[in-house]
Amino acid sequence: MASAPSKLYADDVSLLMVLLDTNPFFWSSSSLPFSVFLSHVLTFLNSILLLNQLNQVVVIATGYNSCSYIYDSSTSTNQGSDNGRMPARCVNLLQKLEEFVIKDEQLIKEGLREGIASSLLSGSLSMALCYIQRVFRSGPLHPQPRILCLQGSSDGPEQYVAIMNAIFSAQRSVVPIDSCYMGSSNSAFLQQASYITGGVYLKPQQPNGLFQYLSTVFATDLHSRAFLQLPKSLGVDFRASCFCHKKTIDMGYICSVCLSIFCKHHKKCSTCGSVFGQAQSDVNSTSNKKRKTPET
């Protein structure tokens, strides 16, 4: 999925938006500790910046209640740790990440959302797309943008509408969404996001080798992908979530006006207010009058 050549520095220059899942409900039960996961991600980010000096990396933390920018390579400083053992980018990222996790945990203590303990993926996708649009409007020259979702939490059906809006916005802007899912089962939302936008969906079979998956699949720029055999999903779960109960359904009712989806029949659309079944009831009443015979 190539953008207009006149708007690029070069074919191999990338703007990588990384969405980092920090949901404590997932990592507390994951076989891969969050510290090990983070070490793989930091090594991967370093390799991206080493591939091309014009490459740019932006990291967005995706928590349970909030999202936040925690790292931007274009604005990061060159100051490292006191002992000189840790690169500057790692120091800045880890500091911002720690502040974000503490703040998100405080919001969790104030009250849990109803439903599945999923991360706020819709919010981080929207933030990534807003950043990309700002880069588009900064001038005629910019790198090729793409989004990488490092997700482990299960899908939140209540976010279906917001996530699908973000997916179609990315498709319209020619921004592929890559997905590396660490959960036990596949993510229908991320499968659809990668399929619709032309990205890559991958579920690592061996989480301990995460860096190898990241470096061999997601480190390649969009131009080089045309010459590689990247993994493809065997199947995509296209099931939608109903607007009334926010649950994933196999079959349902769709409003012909606003395309809202419902798991049960309603007399009126809760989204646009359209009345269901009015025309059908008029037809039924008319046919009954015609079949009625006069009394003798």
PDB file of C-alpha atoms in Angstrom:
ATOM      1  CA  MET A   1       0.000   0.000   0.000  1.00  0.00           C
ATOM      2  CA  ALA A   2       2.192   2.846  -1.288  1.00  0.00           C
ATOM      3  CA  SER A   3       1.466   6.528  -0.821  1.00  0.00           C
ATOM      4  CA  ALA A   4       2.126   9.261  -3.343  1.00  0.00           C
ATOM      5  CA  PRO A   5       5.878   9.284  -4.193  1.00  0.00           C
ATOM      6  CA  SER A   6       6.033  13.076  -4.069  1.00  0.00           C
ATOM      7  CA  LYS A   7       5.192  13.024  -0.352  1.00  0.00           C
ATOM      8  CA  LEU A   8       7.985  10.706   0.771  1.00  0.00           C
ATOM      9  CA  TYR A   9      11.575  11.156   1.873  1.00  0.00           C
ATOM     10  CA  ALA A  10      12.412   7.783   0.330  1.00  0.00           C
ATOM     11  CA  ASP A  11      10.811   4.397  -0.150  1.00  0.00           C
ATOM     12  CA  ASP A  12      12.439   2.916   2.963  1.00  0.00           C
ATOM     13  CA  VAL A  13      11.752   5.740   5.460  1.00  0.00           C
ATOM     14  CA  SER A  14       9.069   4.827   7.990  1.00  0.00           C
ATOM     15  CA  LEU A  15       6.968   6.467  10.666  1.00  0.00           C
ATOM     16  CA  LEU A  16       6.128   3.622  13.053  1.00  0.00           C
ATOM     17  CA  MET A  17       3.303   4.191  15.528  1.00  0.00           C
ATOM     18  CA  VAL A  18       3.559   1.519  18.241  1.00  0.00           C
ATOM     19  CA  LEU A  19       0.505   0.877  20.433  1.00  0.00           C
ATOM     20  CA  LEU A  20       1.777  -0.763  23.624  1.00  0.00           C
ATOM     21  CA  ASP A  21      -0.734  -2.709  25.711  1.00  0.00           C
ATOM     22  CA  THR A  22      -0.168  -2.089  29.447  1.00  0.00           C
ATOM     23  CA  ASN A  23      -3.399  -3.603  30.774  1.00  0.00           C
ATOM     24  CA  PRO A  24      -2.553  -5.054  34.226  1.00  0.00           C
ATOM     25  CA  PHE A  25      -5.467  -7.513  34.052  1.00  0.00           C
ATOM     26  CA  PHE A  26      -3.833  -9.244  31.083  1.00  0.00           C
ATOM     27  CA  TRP A  27      -0.182  -9.141  32.139  1.00  0.00           C
ATOM     28  CA  SER A  28      -0.949 -10.453  35.627  1.00  0.00           C
ATOM     29  CA  SER A  29      -2.112 -13.737  34.066  1.00  0.00           C
ATOM     30  CA  SER A  30       0.187 -13.876  31.035  1.00  0.00           C
ATOM     31  CA  SER A  31       2.868 -16.554  30.691  1.00  0.00           C
ATOM     32  CA  LEU A  32       5.258 -13.860  29.399  1.00  0.00           C
ATOM     33  CA  PRO A  33       6.164 -11.313  32.112  1.00  0.00           C
ATOM     34  CA  PHE A  34       5.651  -7.675  31.185  1.00  0.00           C
ATOM     35  CA  SER A  35       9.309  -6.885  31.910  1.00  0.00           C
ATOM     36  CA  VAL A  36      10.469  -9.497  29.385  1.00  0.00           C
ATOM     37  CA  PHE A  37       7.912  -8.288  26.861  1.00  0.00           C
ATOM     38  CA  LEU A  38       9.147  -4.729  27.307  1.00  0.00           C
ATOM     39  CA  SER A  39      12.781  -5.718  26.811  1.00  0.00           C
ATOM     40  CA  HIS A  40      11.896  -7.317  23.469  1.00  0.00           C
ATOM     41  CA  VAL A  41       9.990  -4.207  22.406  1.00  0.00           C
ATOM     42  CA  LEU A  42      12.823  -1.825  23.346  1.00  0.00           C
ATOM     43  CA  THR A  43      15.316  -3.871  21.365  1.00  0.00           C
ATOM     44  CA  PHE A  44      12.952  -3.833  18.401  1.00  0.00           C
ATOM     45  CA  LEU A  45      12.534  -0.050  18.585  1.00  0.00           C
ATOM     46  CA  ASN A  46      16.306   0.407  18.645  1.00  0.00           C
ATOM     47  CA  SER A  47      16.646  -1.752  15.542  1.00  0.00           C
ATOM     48  CA  ILE A  48      14.018   0.322  13.696  1.00  0.00           C
ATOM     49  CA  LEU A  49      15.911   3.540  14.395  1.00  0.00           C
ATOM     50  CA  LEU A  50      19.188   1.921  13.356  1.00  0.00           C
ATOM     51  CA  LEU A  51      17.837   0.774   9.978  1.00  0.00           C
ATOM     52  CA  ASN A  52      17.529   4.341   8.734  1.00  0.00           C
ATOM     53  CA  GLN A  53      18.517   7.597  10.427  1.00  0.00           C
ATOM     54  CA  LEU A  54      15.325   9.219   9.080  1.00  0.00           C
ATOM     55  CA  ASN A  55      13.042   6.607  10.620  1.00  0.00           C
ATOM     56  CA  GLN A  56      10.710   7.886  13.333  1.00  0.00           C
ATOM     57  CA  VAL A  57       9.110   5.916  16.176  1.00  0.00           C
ATOM     58  CA  VAL A  58       6.186   7.035  18.334  1.00  0.00           C
ATOM     59  CA  VAL A  59       4.957   4.876  21.232  1.00  0.00           C
ATOM     60  CA  ILE A  60       1.440   5.163  22.653  1.00  0.00           C
ATOM     61  CA  ALA A  61       0.614   3.344  25.892  1.00  0.00           C
ATOM     62  CA  THR A  62      -2.791   1.628  25.841  1.00  0.00           C
ATOM     63  CA  GLY A  63      -4.108   1.210  29.356  1.00  0.00           C
ATOM     64  CA  TYR A  64      -7.362   0.000  30.817  1.00  0.00           C
ATOM     65  CA  ASN A  65      -8.834   3.460  31.328  1.00  0.00           C
ATOM     66  CA  SER A  66      -6.605   5.821  29.350  1.00  0.00           C
ATOM     67  CA  CYS A  67      -4.037   6.258  26.580  1.00  0.00           C
ATOM     68  CA  SER A  68      -0.997   8.513  26.339  1.00  0.00           C
ATOM     69  CA  TYR A  69       2.032   9.335  24.190  1.00  0.00           C
ATOM     70  CA  ILE A  70       5.083   8.057  26.073  1.00  0.00           C
ATOM     71  CA  TYR A  71       7.836   8.345  23.449  1.00  0.00           C
ATOM     72  CA  ASP A  72       8.568  10.284  20.268  1.00  0.00           C
ATOM     73  CA  SER A  73      11.988   9.809  18.656  1.00  0.00           C
ATOM     74  CA  SER A  74      11.734  13.170  16.877  1.00  0.00           C
ATOM     75  CA  THR A  75      11.587  15.103  20.155  1.00  0.00           C
ATOM     76  CA  SER A  76      13.593  12.867  22.514  1.00  0.00           C
ATOM     77  CA  THR A  77      16.764  14.163  24.171  1.00  0.00           C
ATOM     78  CA  ASN A  78      20.208  12.585  24.055  1.00  0.00           C
ATOM     79  CA  GLN A  79      20.661  12.323  27.811  1.00  0.00           C
ATOM     80  CA  GLY A  80      21.204   8.778  29.035  1.00  0.00           C
ATOM     81  CA  SER A  81      21.276   7.174  32.452  1.00  0.00           C
ATOM     82  CA  ASP A  82      23.782   8.125  35.125  1.00  0.00           C
ATOM     83  CA  ASN A  83      25.806   4.918  34.761  1.00  0.00           C
ATOM     84  CA  GLY A  84      25.785   5.074  30.971  1.00  0.00           C
ATOM     85  CA  ARG A  85      24.426   1.526  30.608  1.00  0.00           C
ATOM     86  CA  MET A  86      21.018   2.484  29.233  1.00  0.00           C
ATOM     87  CA  PRO A  87      20.358   4.448  26.006  1.00  0.00           C
ATOM     88  CA  ALA A  88      18.593   7.777  26.296  1.00  0.00           C
ATOM     89  CA  ARG A  89      15.491   6.599  24.441  1.00  0.00           C
ATOM     90  CA  CYS A  90      15.024   3.737  26.898  1.00  0.00           C
ATOM     91  CA  VAL A  91      15.376   6.046  29.894  1.00  0.00           C
ATOM     92  CA  ASN A  92      12.778   8.485  28.569  1.00  0.00           C
ATOM     93  CA  LEU A  93      10.360   5.762  27.509  1.00  0.00           C
ATOM     94  CA  LEU A  94      10.565   3.824  30.770  1.00  0.00           C
ATOM     95  CA  GLN A  95      10.102   6.960  32.831  1.00  0.00           C
ATOM     96  CA  LYS A  96       7.001   8.036  30.918  1.00  0.00           C
ATOM     97  CA  LEU A  97       5.683   4.478  30.940  1.00  0.00           C
ATOM     98  CA  GLU A  98       6.015   4.203  34.709  1.00  0.00           C
ATOM     99  CA  GLU A  99       4.164   7.485  35.186  1.00  0.00           C
ATOM    100  CA  PHE A 100       1.401   6.323  32.868  1.00  0.00           C
ATOM    101  CA  VAL A 101       0.973   2.924  34.548  1.00  0.00           C
ATOM    102  CA  ILE A 102       0.708   4.543  37.998  1.00  0.00           C
ATOM    103  CA  LYS A 103      -1.899   7.000  36.743  1.00  0.00           C
ATOM    104  CA  ASP A 104      -3.902   4.277  34.985  1.00  0.00           C
ATOM    105  CA  GLU A 105      -3.894   2.079  38.098  1.00  0.00           C
ATOM    106  CA  GLN A 106      -5.271   4.980  40.119  1.00  0.00           C
ATOM    107  CA  LEU A 107      -8.140   5.263  37.654  1.00  0.00           C
ATOM    108  CA  ILE A 108      -8.769   1.515  37.996  1.00  0.00           C
ATOM    109  CA  LYS A 109      -9.096   1.837  41.767  1.00  0.00           C
ATOM    110  CA  GLU A 110     -11.719   4.548  41.316  1.00  0.00           C
ATOM    111  CA  GLY A 111     -14.014   2.146  39.492  1.00  0.00           C
ATOM    112  CA  LEU A 112     -14.005  -0.679  36.951  1.00  0.00           C
ATOM    113  CA  ARG A 113     -15.842  -0.472  33.662  1.00  0.00           C
ATOM    114  CA  GLU A 114     -18.667  -2.914  33.071  1.00  0.00           C
ATOM    115  CA  GLY A 115     -17.915  -5.874  30.815  1.00  0.00           C
ATOM    116  CA  ILE A 116     -14.601  -7.391  29.707  1.00  0.00           C
ATOM    117  CA  ALA A 117     -11.342  -6.033  31.167  1.00  0.00           C
ATOM    118  CA  SER A 118     -10.075  -4.908  27.757  1.00  0.00           C
ATOM    119  CA  SER A 119      -7.603  -2.168  26.901  1.00  0.00           C
ATOM    120  CA  LEU A 120      -8.689   1.144  25.413  1.00  0.00           C
ATOM    121  CA  LEU A 121      -7.618   0.194  21.880  1.00  0.00           C
ATOM    122  CA  SER A 122     -10.066   2.584  20.216  1.00  0.00           C
ATOM    123  CA  GLY A 123      -8.463   5.523  21.996  1.00  0.00           C
ATOM    124  CA  SER A 124      -4.890   4.623  21.074  1.00  0.00           C
ATOM    125  CA  LEU A 125      -5.842   4.019  17.435  1.00  0.00           C
ATOM    126  CA  SER A 126      -7.487   7.444  17.284  1.00  0.00           C
ATOM    127  CA  MET A 127      -4.425   9.091  18.829  1.00  0.00           C
ATOM    128  CA  ALA A 128      -2.131   7.370  16.314  1.00  0.00           C
ATOM    129  CA  LEU A 129      -4.261   8.496  13.372  1.00  0.00           C
ATOM    130  CA  CYS A 130      -4.380  12.062  14.687  1.00  0.00           C
ATOM    131  CA  TYR A 131      -0.583  12.124  14.925  1.00  0.00           C
ATOM    132  CA  ILE A 132      -0.273  10.762  11.388  1.00  0.00           C
ATOM    133  CA  GLN A 133      -2.669  13.379  10.028  1.00  0.00           C
ATOM    134  CA  ARG A 134      -0.615  16.071  11.722  1.00  0.00           C
ATOM    135  CA  VAL A 135       2.490  14.705   9.971  1.00  0.00           C
ATOM    136  CA  PHE A 136       0.638  14.713   6.642  1.00  0.00           C
ATOM    137  CA  ARG A 137      -0.188  18.393   7.090  1.00  0.00           C
ATOM    138  CA  SER A 138       3.327  19.379   8.212  1.00  0.00           C
ATOM    139  CA  GLY A 139       4.676  19.572   4.667  1.00  0.00           C
ATOM    140  CA  PRO A 140       5.097  17.770   1.342  1.00  0.00           C
ATOM    141  CA  LEU A 141       7.881  15.505   2.653  1.00  0.00           C
ATOM    142  CA  HIS A 142       7.166  12.870   5.283  1.00  0.00           C
ATOM    143  CA  PRO A 143       7.936   9.185   5.926  1.00  0.00           C
ATOM    144  CA  GLN A 144       5.580   6.317   5.203  1.00  0.00           C
ATOM    145  CA  PRO A 145       3.308   5.867   8.230  1.00  0.00           C
ATOM    146  CA  ARG A 146       2.157   2.548   9.634  1.00  0.00           C
ATOM    147  CA  ILE A 147       0.646   1.397  12.927  1.00  0.00           C
ATOM    148  CA  LEU A 148       1.814  -1.599  14.954  1.00  0.00           C
ATOM    149  CA  CYS A 149      -0.550  -2.885  17.662  1.00  0.00           C
ATOM    150  CA  LEU A 150       1.227  -4.907  20.366  1.00  0.00           C
ATOM    151  CA  GLN A 151      -1.906  -6.168  22.055  1.00  0.00           C
ATOM    152  CA  GLY A 152      -2.634  -8.870  24.591  1.00  0.00           C
ATOM    153  CA  SER A 153      -6.000  -7.972  26.099  1.00  0.00           C
ATOM    154  CA  SER A 154      -9.195  -9.462  24.744  1.00  0.00           C
ATOM    155  CA  ASP A 155     -11.551  -7.461  22.530  1.00  0.00           C
ATOM    156  CA  GLY A 156     -14.001  -5.086  24.155  1.00  0.00           C
ATOM    157  CA  PRO A 157     -17.309  -5.311  22.242  1.00  0.00           C
ATOM    158  CA  GLU A 158     -18.340  -1.910  23.588  1.00  0.00           C
ATOM    159  CA  GLN A 159     -15.526  -0.378  21.502  1.00  0.00           C
ATOM    160  CA  TYR A 160     -16.689  -1.940  18.226  1.00  0.00           C
ATOM    161  CA  VAL A 161     -18.046   1.236  16.603  1.00  0.00           C
ATOM    162  CA  ALA A 162     -15.074   3.396  17.580  1.00  0.00           C
ATOM    163  CA  ILE A 163     -12.537   0.796  16.455  1.00  0.00           C
ATOM    164  CA  MET A 164     -14.251   0.222  13.105  1.00  0.00           C
ATOM    165  CA  ASN A 165     -14.356   3.984  12.503  1.00  0.00           C
ATOM    166  CA  ALA A 166     -10.619   4.128  13.171  1.00  0.00           C
ATOM    167  CA  ILE A 167      -9.989   1.181  10.836  1.00  0.00           C
ATOM    168  CA  PHE A 168     -11.883   2.786   7.952  1.00  0.00           C
ATOM    169  CA  SER A 169     -10.118   6.082   8.614  1.00  0.00           C
ATOM    170  CA  ALA A 170      -6.753   4.305   8.367  1.00  0.00           C
ATOM    171  CA  GLN A 171      -7.855   2.607   5.148  1.00  0.00           C
ATOM    172  CA  ARG A 172      -8.873   5.945   3.644  1.00  0.00           C
ATOM    173  CA  SER A 173      -5.515   7.474   4.610  1.00  0.00           C
ATOM    174  CA  VAL A 174      -3.602   4.448   3.214  1.00  0.00           C
ATOM    175  CA  VAL A 175      -2.136   3.607   6.623  1.00  0.00           C
ATOM    176  CA  PRO A 176      -1.669  -0.148   7.203  1.00  0.00           C
ATOM    177  CA  ILE A 177      -2.347  -1.513  10.690  1.00  0.00           C
ATOM    178  CA  ASP A 178      -0.039  -4.366  11.712  1.00  0.00           C
ATOM    179  CA  SER A 179      -1.040  -6.521  14.661  1.00  0.00           C
ATOM    180  CA  CYS A 180       1.006  -8.706  16.988  1.00  0.00           C
ATOM    181  CA  TYR A 181      -1.450 -10.343  19.355  1.00  0.00           C
ATOM    182  CA  MET A 182      -0.146 -11.935  22.549  1.00  0.00           C
ATOM    183  CA  GLY A 183      -3.447 -13.224  23.949  1.00  0.00           C
ATOM    184  CA  SER A 184      -4.609 -16.806  24.238  1.00  0.00           C
ATOM    185  CA  SER A 185      -7.156 -16.579  21.401  1.00  0.00           C
ATOM    186  CA  ASN A 186      -7.224 -14.468  18.256  1.00  0.00           C
ATOM    187  CA  SER A 187      -8.470 -10.887  18.258  1.00  0.00           C
ATOM    188  CA  ALA A 188     -11.345 -10.323  15.821  1.00  0.00           C
ATOM    189  CA  PHE A 189     -10.849  -6.555  15.922  1.00  0.00           C
ATOM    190  CA  LEU A 190      -7.160  -6.721  15.037  1.00  0.00           C
ATOM    191  CA  GLN A 191      -7.764  -9.369  12.385  1.00  0.00           C
ATOM    192  CA  GLN A 192     -10.257  -7.075  10.684  1.00  0.00           C
ATOM    193  CA  ALA A 193      -7.970  -4.053  11.101  1.00  0.00           C
ATOM    194  CA  SER A 194      -5.013  -5.765   9.418  1.00  0.00           C
ATOM    195  CA  TYR A 195      -7.162  -7.307   6.685  1.00  0.00           C
ATOM    196  CA  ILE A 196      -8.991  -4.097   5.758  1.00  0.00           C
ATOM    197  CA  THR A 197      -5.925  -1.831   5.805  1.00  0.00           C
ATOM    198  CA  GLY A 198      -3.528  -4.276   4.146  1.00  0.00           C
ATOM    199  CA  GLY A 199      -1.393  -4.887   7.227  1.00  0.00           C
ATOM    200  CA  VAL A 200       0.008  -8.062   8.767  1.00  0.00           C
ATOM    201  CA  TYR A 201      -1.662  -9.993  11.591  1.00  0.00           C
ATOM    202  CA  LEU A 202       0.545 -12.319  13.622  1.00  0.00           C
ATOM    203  CA  LYS A 203       0.005 -14.364  16.771  1.00  0.00           C
ATOM    204  CA  PRO A 204       3.430 -15.571  17.998  1.00  0.00           C
ATOM    205  CA  GLN A 205       3.483 -19.270  18.795  1.00  0.00           C
ATOM    206  CA  GLN A 206       6.476 -18.828  21.132  1.00  0.00           C
ATOM    207  CA  PRO A 207       6.181 -15.556  23.070  1.00  0.00           C
ATOM    208  CA  ASN A 208       9.712 -15.900  24.466  1.00  0.00           C
ATOM    209  CA  GLY A 209      11.034 -15.325  20.950  1.00  0.00           C
ATOM    210  CA  LEU A 210       9.020 -12.138  20.468  1.00  0.00           C
ATOM    211  CA  PHE A 211      11.957 -10.069  19.209  1.00  0.00           C
ATOM    212  CA  GLN A 212      12.566 -12.548  16.392  1.00  0.00           C
ATOM    213  CA  TYR A 213       8.949 -12.219  15.263  1.00  0.00           C
ATOM    214  CA  LEU A 214       9.074  -8.429  15.459  1.00  0.00           C
ATOM    215  CA  SER A 215      12.378  -8.083  13.618  1.00  0.00           C
ATOM    216  CA  THR A 216      11.567 -10.512  10.805  1.00  0.00           C
ATOM    217  CA  VAL A 217       7.946  -9.494  10.169  1.00  0.00           C
ATOM    218  CA  PHE A 218       7.337  -5.951  11.357  1.00  0.00           C
ATOM    219  CA  ALA A 219      10.732  -4.289  10.898  1.00  0.00           C
ATOM    220  CA  THR A 220      10.462  -4.216   7.109  1.00  0.00           C
ATOM    221  CA  ASP A 221       9.307  -0.984   5.490  1.00  0.00           C
ATOM    222  CA  LEU A 222       6.292  -0.865   3.183  1.00  0.00           C
ATOM    223  CA  HIS A 223       8.396  -0.760   0.018  1.00  0.00           C
ATOM    224  CA  SER A 224      10.360  -3.895   0.940  1.00  0.00           C
ATOM    225  CA  ARG A 225       7.222  -5.872   1.773  1.00  0.00           C
ATOM    226  CA  ALA A 226       6.473  -6.255  -1.919  1.00  0.00           C
ATOM    227  CA  PHE A 227       9.535  -8.525  -2.210  1.00  0.00           C
ATOM    228  CA  LEU A 228       8.888 -10.639   0.905  1.00  0.00           C
ATOM    229  CA  GLN A 229       6.583 -13.520   1.763  1.00  0.00           C
ATOM    230  CA  LEU A 230       5.004 -12.256   4.953  1.00  0.00           C
ATOM    231  CA  PRO A 231       2.646 -14.424   7.049  1.00  0.00           C
ATOM    232  CA  LYS A 232      -1.042 -14.330   6.169  1.00  0.00           C
ATOM    233  CA  SER A 233      -4.022 -15.044   8.380  1.00  0.00           C
ATOM    234  CA  LEU A 234      -5.717 -18.366   7.750  1.00  0.00           C
ATOM    235  CA  GLY A 235      -9.097 -16.826   8.518  1.00  0.00           C
ATOM    236  CA  VAL A 236     -10.596 -13.536   9.623  1.00  0.00           C
ATOM    237  CA  ASP A 237     -13.412 -13.267  12.152  1.00  0.00           C
ATOM    238  CA  PHE A 238     -15.813 -10.715  10.629  1.00  0.00           C
ATOM    239  CA  ARG A 239     -18.430 -10.953  13.361  1.00  0.00           C
ATOM    240  CA  ALA A 240     -19.810  -7.638  14.576  1.00  0.00           C
ATOM    241  CA  SER A 241     -20.990  -6.401  17.966  1.00  0.00           C
ATOM    242  CA  CYS A 242     -24.576  -5.362  18.524  1.00  0.00           C
ATOM    243  CA  PHE A 243     -25.296  -1.754  19.414  1.00  0.00           C
ATOM    244  CA  CYS A 244     -27.825  -2.621  22.115  1.00  0.00           C
ATOM    245  CA  HIS A 245     -25.916  -4.997  24.407  1.00  0.00           C
ATOM    246  CA  LYS A 246     -22.343  -4.597  23.017  1.00  0.00           C
ATOM    247  CA  LYS A 247     -22.016  -8.351  22.463  1.00  0.00           C
ATOM    248  CA  THR A 248     -20.455 -10.220  19.546  1.00  0.00           C
ATOM    249  CA  ILE A 249     -23.145 -11.855  17.421  1.00  0.00           C
ATOM    250  CA  ASP A 250     -23.316 -14.218  14.435  1.00  0.00           C
ATOM    251  CA  MET A 251     -26.708 -13.008  13.141  1.00  0.00           C
ATOM    252  CA  GLY A 252     -28.695  -9.868  13.863  1.00  0.00           C
ATOM    253  CA  TYR A 253     -30.884  -7.052  12.599  1.00  0.00           C
ATOM    254  CA  ILE A 254     -29.498  -4.063  10.688  1.00  0.00           C
ATOM    255  CA  CYS A 255     -31.108  -0.644  10.409  1.00  0.00           C
ATOM    256  CA  SER A 256     -31.503   0.200   6.715  1.00  0.00           C
ATOM    257  CA  VAL A 257     -30.979   3.916   7.436  1.00  0.00           C
ATOM    258  CA  CYS A 258     -27.855   4.123   9.641  1.00  0.00           C
ATOM    259  CA  LEU A 259     -26.656   0.468   9.449  1.00  0.00           C
ATOM    260  CA  SER A 260     -26.791  -0.020  13.221  1.00  0.00           C
ATOM    261  CA  ILE A 261     -26.689  -3.657  14.310  1.00  0.00           C
ATOM    262  CA  PHE A 262     -29.013  -5.207  16.896  1.00  0.00           C
ATOM    263  CA  CYS A 263     -29.161  -8.707  18.318  1.00  0.00           C
ATOM    264  CA  LYS A 264     -32.972  -8.569  18.734  1.00  0.00           C
ATOM    265  CA  HIS A 265     -35.798  -6.950  16.837  1.00  0.00           C
ATOM    266  CA  HIS A 266     -36.733  -3.459  18.048  1.00  0.00           C
ATOM    267  CA  LYS A 267     -39.640  -1.229  17.116  1.00  0.00           C
ATOM    268  CA  LYS A 268     -37.370   1.780  16.804  1.00  0.00           C
ATOM    269  CA  CYS A 269     -33.680   2.298  16.019  1.00  0.00           C
ATOM    270  CA  SER A 270     -31.895   3.627  19.096  1.00  0.00           C
ATOM    271  CA  THR A 271     -29.273   5.331  16.919  1.00  0.00           C
ATOM    272  CA  CYS A 272     -31.206   7.275  14.264  1.00  0.00           C
ATOM    273  CA  GLY A 273     -34.798   6.911  15.514  1.00  0.00           C
ATOM    274  CA  SER A 274     -36.131   5.124  12.436  1.00  0.00           C
ATOM    275  CA  VAL A 275     -39.269   3.039  13.034  1.00  0.00           C
ATOM    276  CA  PHE A 276     -38.982  -0.644  12.163  1.00  0.00           C
ATOM    277  CA  GLY A 277     -41.757  -2.741  10.698  1.00  0.00           C
ATOM    278  CA  GLN A 278     -44.215   0.133  10.004  1.00  0.00           C
ATOM    279  CA  ALA A 279     -44.448  -0.526   6.283  1.00  0.00           C
ATOM    280  CA  GLN A 280     -44.863  -4.249   6.839  1.00  0.00           C
ATOM    281  CA  SER A 281     -47.717  -3.718   9.308  1.00  0.00           C
ATOM    282  CA  ASP A 282     -49.510  -1.446   6.806  1.00  0.00           C
ATOM    283  CA  VAL A 283     -49.219  -4.103   4.111  1.00  0.00           C
ATOM    284  CA  ASN A 284     -50.557  -6.766   6.438  1.00  0.00           C
ATOM    285  CA  SER A 285     -53.570  -4.636   7.462  1.00  0.00           C
ATOM    286  CA  THR A 286     -54.404  -3.863   3.806  1.00  0.00           C
ATOM    287  CA  SER A 287     -54.234  -7.492   2.766  1.00  0.00           C
ATOM    288  CA  ASN A 288     -56.495  -8.499   5.649  1.00  0.00           C
ATOM    289  CA  LYS A 289     -59.163  -5.993   4.542  1.00  0.00           C
ATOM    290  CA  LYS A 290     -59.103  -7.379   0.999  1.00  0.00           C
ATOM    291  CA  ARG A 291     -59.539 -10.947   2.221  1.00  0.00           C
ATOM    292  CA  LYS A 292     -62.492 -10.029   4.450  1.00  0.00           C
ATOM    293  CA  THR A 293     -65.841 -11.158   2.914  1.00  0.00           C
ATOM    294  CA  PRO A 294     -69.113  -9.178   3.385  1.00  0.00           C
ATOM    295  CA  GLU A 295     -71.662 -10.596   5.799  1.00  0.00           C
ATOM    296  CA  THR A 296     -74.907 -12.007   4.317  1.00  0.00           C
TER     297      THR A 296
END
